[in-house]
Short mmCIF file of C-alpha atoms in Angstrom, two decimals:
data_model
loop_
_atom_site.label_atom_id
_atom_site.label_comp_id
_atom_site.label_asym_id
_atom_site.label_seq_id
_atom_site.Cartn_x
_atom_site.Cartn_y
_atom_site.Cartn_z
CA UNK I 1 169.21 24.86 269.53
CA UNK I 2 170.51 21.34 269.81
CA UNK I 3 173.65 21.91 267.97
CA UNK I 4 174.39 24.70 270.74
CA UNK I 5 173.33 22.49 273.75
CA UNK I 6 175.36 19.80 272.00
CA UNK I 7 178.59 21.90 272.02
CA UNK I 8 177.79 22.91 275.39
CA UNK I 9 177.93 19.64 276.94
CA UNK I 10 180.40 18.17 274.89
CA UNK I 11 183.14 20.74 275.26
CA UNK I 12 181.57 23.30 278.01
CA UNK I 13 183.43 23.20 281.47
CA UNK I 14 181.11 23.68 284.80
CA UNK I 15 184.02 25.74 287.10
CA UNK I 16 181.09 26.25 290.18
CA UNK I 17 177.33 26.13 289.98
CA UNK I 18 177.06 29.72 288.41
CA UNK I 19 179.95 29.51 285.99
CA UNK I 20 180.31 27.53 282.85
CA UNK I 21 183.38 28.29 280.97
CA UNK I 22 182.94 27.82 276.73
CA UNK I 23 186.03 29.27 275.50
CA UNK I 24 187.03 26.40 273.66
CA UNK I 25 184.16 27.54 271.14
CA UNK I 26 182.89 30.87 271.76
CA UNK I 27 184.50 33.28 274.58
CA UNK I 28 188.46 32.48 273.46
CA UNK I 29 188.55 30.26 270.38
CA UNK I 30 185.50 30.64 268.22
CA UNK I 31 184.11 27.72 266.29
CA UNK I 32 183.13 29.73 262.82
CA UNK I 33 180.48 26.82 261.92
CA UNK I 34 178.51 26.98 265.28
CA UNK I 35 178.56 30.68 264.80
CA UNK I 36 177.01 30.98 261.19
CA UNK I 37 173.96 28.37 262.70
CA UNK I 38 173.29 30.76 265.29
CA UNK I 39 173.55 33.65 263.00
CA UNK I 40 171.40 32.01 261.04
CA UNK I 41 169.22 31.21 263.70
CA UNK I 42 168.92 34.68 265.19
CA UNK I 43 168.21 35.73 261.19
CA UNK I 44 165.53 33.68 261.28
CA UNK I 45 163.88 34.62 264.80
CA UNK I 46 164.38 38.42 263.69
CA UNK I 47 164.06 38.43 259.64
CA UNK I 48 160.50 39.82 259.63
CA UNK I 49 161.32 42.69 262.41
CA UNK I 50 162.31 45.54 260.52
CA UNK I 51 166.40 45.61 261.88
CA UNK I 52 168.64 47.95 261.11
CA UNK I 53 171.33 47.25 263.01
CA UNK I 54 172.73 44.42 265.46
CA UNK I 55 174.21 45.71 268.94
CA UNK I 56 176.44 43.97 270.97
CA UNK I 57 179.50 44.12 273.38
CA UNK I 58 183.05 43.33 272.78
CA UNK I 59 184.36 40.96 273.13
CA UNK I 60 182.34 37.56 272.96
CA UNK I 61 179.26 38.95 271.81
CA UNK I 62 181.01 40.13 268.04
CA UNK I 63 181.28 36.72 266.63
CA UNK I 64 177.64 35.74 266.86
CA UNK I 65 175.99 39.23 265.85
CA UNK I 66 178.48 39.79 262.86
CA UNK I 67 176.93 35.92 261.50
CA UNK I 68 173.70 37.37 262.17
CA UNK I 69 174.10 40.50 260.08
CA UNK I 70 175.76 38.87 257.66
CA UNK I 71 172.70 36.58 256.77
CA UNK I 72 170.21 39.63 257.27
CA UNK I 73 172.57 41.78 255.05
CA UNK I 74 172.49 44.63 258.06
CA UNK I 75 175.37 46.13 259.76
CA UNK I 76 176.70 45.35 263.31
CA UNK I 77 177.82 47.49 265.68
CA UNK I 78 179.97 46.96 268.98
CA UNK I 79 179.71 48.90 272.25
CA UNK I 80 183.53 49.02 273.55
CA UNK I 81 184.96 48.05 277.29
CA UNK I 82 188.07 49.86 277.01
CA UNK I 83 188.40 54.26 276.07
CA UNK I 84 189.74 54.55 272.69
CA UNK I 85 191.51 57.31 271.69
CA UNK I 86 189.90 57.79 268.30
CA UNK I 87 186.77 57.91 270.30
CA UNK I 88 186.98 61.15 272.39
CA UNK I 89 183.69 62.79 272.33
CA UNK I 90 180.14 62.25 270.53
CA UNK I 91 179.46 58.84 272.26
CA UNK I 92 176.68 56.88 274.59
CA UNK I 93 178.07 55.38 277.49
CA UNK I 94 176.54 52.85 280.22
CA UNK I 95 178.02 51.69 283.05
CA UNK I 96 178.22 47.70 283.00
CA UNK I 97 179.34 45.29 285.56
CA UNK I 98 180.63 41.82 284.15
CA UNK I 99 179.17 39.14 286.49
CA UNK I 100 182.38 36.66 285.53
CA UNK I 101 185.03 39.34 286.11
CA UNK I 102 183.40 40.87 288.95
CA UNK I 103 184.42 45.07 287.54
CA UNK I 104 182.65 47.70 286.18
CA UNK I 105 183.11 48.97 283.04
CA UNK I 106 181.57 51.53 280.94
CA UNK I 107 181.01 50.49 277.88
CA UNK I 108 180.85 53.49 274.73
CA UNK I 109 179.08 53.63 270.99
CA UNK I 110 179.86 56.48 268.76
CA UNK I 111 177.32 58.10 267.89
CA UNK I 112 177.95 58.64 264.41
CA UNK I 113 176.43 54.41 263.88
CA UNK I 114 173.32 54.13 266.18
CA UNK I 115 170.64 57.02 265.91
CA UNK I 116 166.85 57.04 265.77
CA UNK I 117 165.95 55.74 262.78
CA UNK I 118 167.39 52.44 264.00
CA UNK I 119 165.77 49.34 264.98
CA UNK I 120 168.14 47.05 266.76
CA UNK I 121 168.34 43.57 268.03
CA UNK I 122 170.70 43.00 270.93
CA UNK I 123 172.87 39.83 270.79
CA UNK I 124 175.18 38.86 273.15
CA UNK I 125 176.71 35.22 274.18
CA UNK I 126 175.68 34.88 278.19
CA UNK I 127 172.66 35.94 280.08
CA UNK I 128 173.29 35.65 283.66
CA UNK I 129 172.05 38.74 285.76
CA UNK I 130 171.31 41.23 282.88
CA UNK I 131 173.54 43.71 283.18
CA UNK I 132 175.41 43.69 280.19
CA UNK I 133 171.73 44.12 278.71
CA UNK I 134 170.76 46.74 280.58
CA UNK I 135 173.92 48.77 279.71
CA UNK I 136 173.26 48.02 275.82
CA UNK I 137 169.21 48.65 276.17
CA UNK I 138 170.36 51.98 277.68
CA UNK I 139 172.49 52.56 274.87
CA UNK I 140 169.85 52.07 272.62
CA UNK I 141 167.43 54.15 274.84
CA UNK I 142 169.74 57.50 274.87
CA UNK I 143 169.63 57.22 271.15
CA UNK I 144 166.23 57.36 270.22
CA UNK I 145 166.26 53.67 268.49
CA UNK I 146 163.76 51.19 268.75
CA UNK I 147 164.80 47.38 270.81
CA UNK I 148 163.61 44.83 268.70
CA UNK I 149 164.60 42.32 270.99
CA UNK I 150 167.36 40.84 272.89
CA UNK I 151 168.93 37.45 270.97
CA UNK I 152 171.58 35.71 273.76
CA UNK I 153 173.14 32.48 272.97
CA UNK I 154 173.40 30.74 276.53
CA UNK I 155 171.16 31.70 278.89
CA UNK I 156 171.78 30.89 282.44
CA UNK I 157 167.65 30.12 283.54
CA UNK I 158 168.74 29.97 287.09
CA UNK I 159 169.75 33.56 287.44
CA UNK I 160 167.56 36.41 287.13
CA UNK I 161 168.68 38.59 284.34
CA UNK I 162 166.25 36.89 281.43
CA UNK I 163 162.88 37.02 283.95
CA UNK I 164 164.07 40.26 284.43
CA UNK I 165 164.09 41.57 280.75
CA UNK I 166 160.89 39.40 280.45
CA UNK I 167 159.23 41.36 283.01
CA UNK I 168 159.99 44.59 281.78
CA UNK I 169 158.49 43.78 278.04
CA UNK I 170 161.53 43.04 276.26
CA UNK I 171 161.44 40.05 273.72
CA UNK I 172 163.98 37.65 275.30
CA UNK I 173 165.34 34.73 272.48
CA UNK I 174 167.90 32.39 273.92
CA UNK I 175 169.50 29.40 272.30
CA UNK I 176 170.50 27.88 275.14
CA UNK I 177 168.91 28.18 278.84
CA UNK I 178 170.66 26.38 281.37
CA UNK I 179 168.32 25.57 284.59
CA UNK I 180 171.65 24.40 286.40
CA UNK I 181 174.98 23.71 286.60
CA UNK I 182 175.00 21.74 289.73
CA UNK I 183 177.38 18.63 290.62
CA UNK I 184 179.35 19.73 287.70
CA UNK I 185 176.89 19.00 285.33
CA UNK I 186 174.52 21.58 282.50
CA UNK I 187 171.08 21.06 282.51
CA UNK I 188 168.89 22.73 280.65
CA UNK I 189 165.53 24.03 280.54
#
């Protein structure tokens, strides 16, 4: 998405060769017209699959799959980092370890909005080593809903998590891969 790999250059910041920091536009302050073209271009990659729902994490993840449901007219649903106290019981939970903050957190859905009759397209903003993927495709997996496919908007190429997914059958569509963020500067693939 050249608009994405645009923004990315223009306003991204490389902080090491496995870190590029885009808060200026997506993980802090959001820019809301970037967002509705990738909504719109997940919509379009997903409009003929059947979706139900859109699942993603909190916090970065939420701006992108709410554009995305708004154009396919479906609702969107957030797995949360931190307990709640209004959710106490009737929940999935996954264990997920943030590659940027270097913790673990398990991350909880109630219940009561993802269930078997759901076919759901993951969406989330970086794909680095997976994990936050694996902890949402789990989600998904305790309750009896169908993956459509995983939508990310940057990709990092050079780490394993989207070969991964590949391997194991998933449908994989990112934006944005980056093949490297060497001598401070994004490539991509």
């Amino acid at each position: 998405m050249k608009a994405l790999q645009d923004k990315i250059v223009s306003e991204g910041k490389v902080l090491s060769g496995d870190v590029l920091k885009v808060d200026s536009f997506l993980n802090h302050q959001i820019d809301p017209k970037l967002m509705q073209e990738i909504g719109q271009e997940f919509a379009d990659l997903y409009k003929d699959a059947g979706l139900t729902k859109i699942l993603t994490i909190e916090s970065s993840g939420i701006a992108p799959a709410v554009m995305a449901g708004l154009i396919l007219g479906i609702p969107v649903v957030f797995a949360r980092k931190r307990k709640s106290v209004t959710l106490t019981d009737n929940f999935y939970s996954a264990d997920v370890y943030s590659f940027t903050k270097k913790v673990t957190s398990t991350i909880s859905v109630s219940k009561d909005y993802l269930n078997n009759d759901d076919v759901v397209l993951i969406i989330d903003d970086f794909l680095a080593n997976g994990e936050a993927a694996k902890g949402l495709l789990d989600i998904v997996k305790q309750a009896d809903a169908t993956t459509s496919g995983i939508g990310i908007v940057i990709e990092k190429g050079f780490q394993p998590g989207g070969q991964l997914l590949r391997e194991q059958g998933y449908r994989v569509d990112s934006l944005a891969i980056v093949s490297s963020l060497e001598n401070g500067k994004v490539q991509f693939a």
